[in-house]
PDB file of C-alpha atoms in Angstrom:
ATOM      1  CA  MET A  25      71.753 208.249 189.334  1.00  0.00           C
ATOM      2  CA  LEU A  26      69.527 205.437 188.120  1.00  0.00           C
ATOM      3  CA  VAL A  27      66.708 207.929 187.475  1.00  0.00           C
ATOM      4  CA  GLY A  28      69.010 209.882 185.148  1.00  0.00           C
ATOM      5  CA  ILE A  29      69.798 206.757 183.147  1.00  0.00           C
ATOM      6  CA  ILE A  30      66.098 205.844 182.865  1.00  0.00           C
ATOM      7  CA  ALA A  31      65.185 209.416 181.904  1.00  0.00           C
ATOM      8  CA  GLN A  32      67.830 209.372 179.160  1.00  0.00           C
ATOM      9  CA  TYR A  33      66.555 206.015 177.895  1.00  0.00           C
ATOM     10  CA  VAL A  34      62.955 207.257 177.773  1.00  0.00           C
ATOM     11  CA  CYS A  35      64.091 210.452 176.050  1.00  0.00           C
ATOM     12  CA  MET A  36      65.840 208.342 173.416  1.00  0.00           C
ATOM     13  CA  LEU A  37      62.715 206.249 172.832  1.00  0.00           C
ATOM     14  CA  ILE A  38      60.591 209.399 172.462  1.00  0.00           C
ATOM     15  CA  ASN A  39      63.160 210.933 170.119  1.00  0.00           C
ATOM     16  CA  ARG A  40      62.837 207.907 167.864  1.00  0.00           C
TER      17      ARG A  40
END
């Protein structure tokens, strides 16, 4: 569960 949240956060940073 936590990994999913971190993955989404990283994806958002990369999408910046």
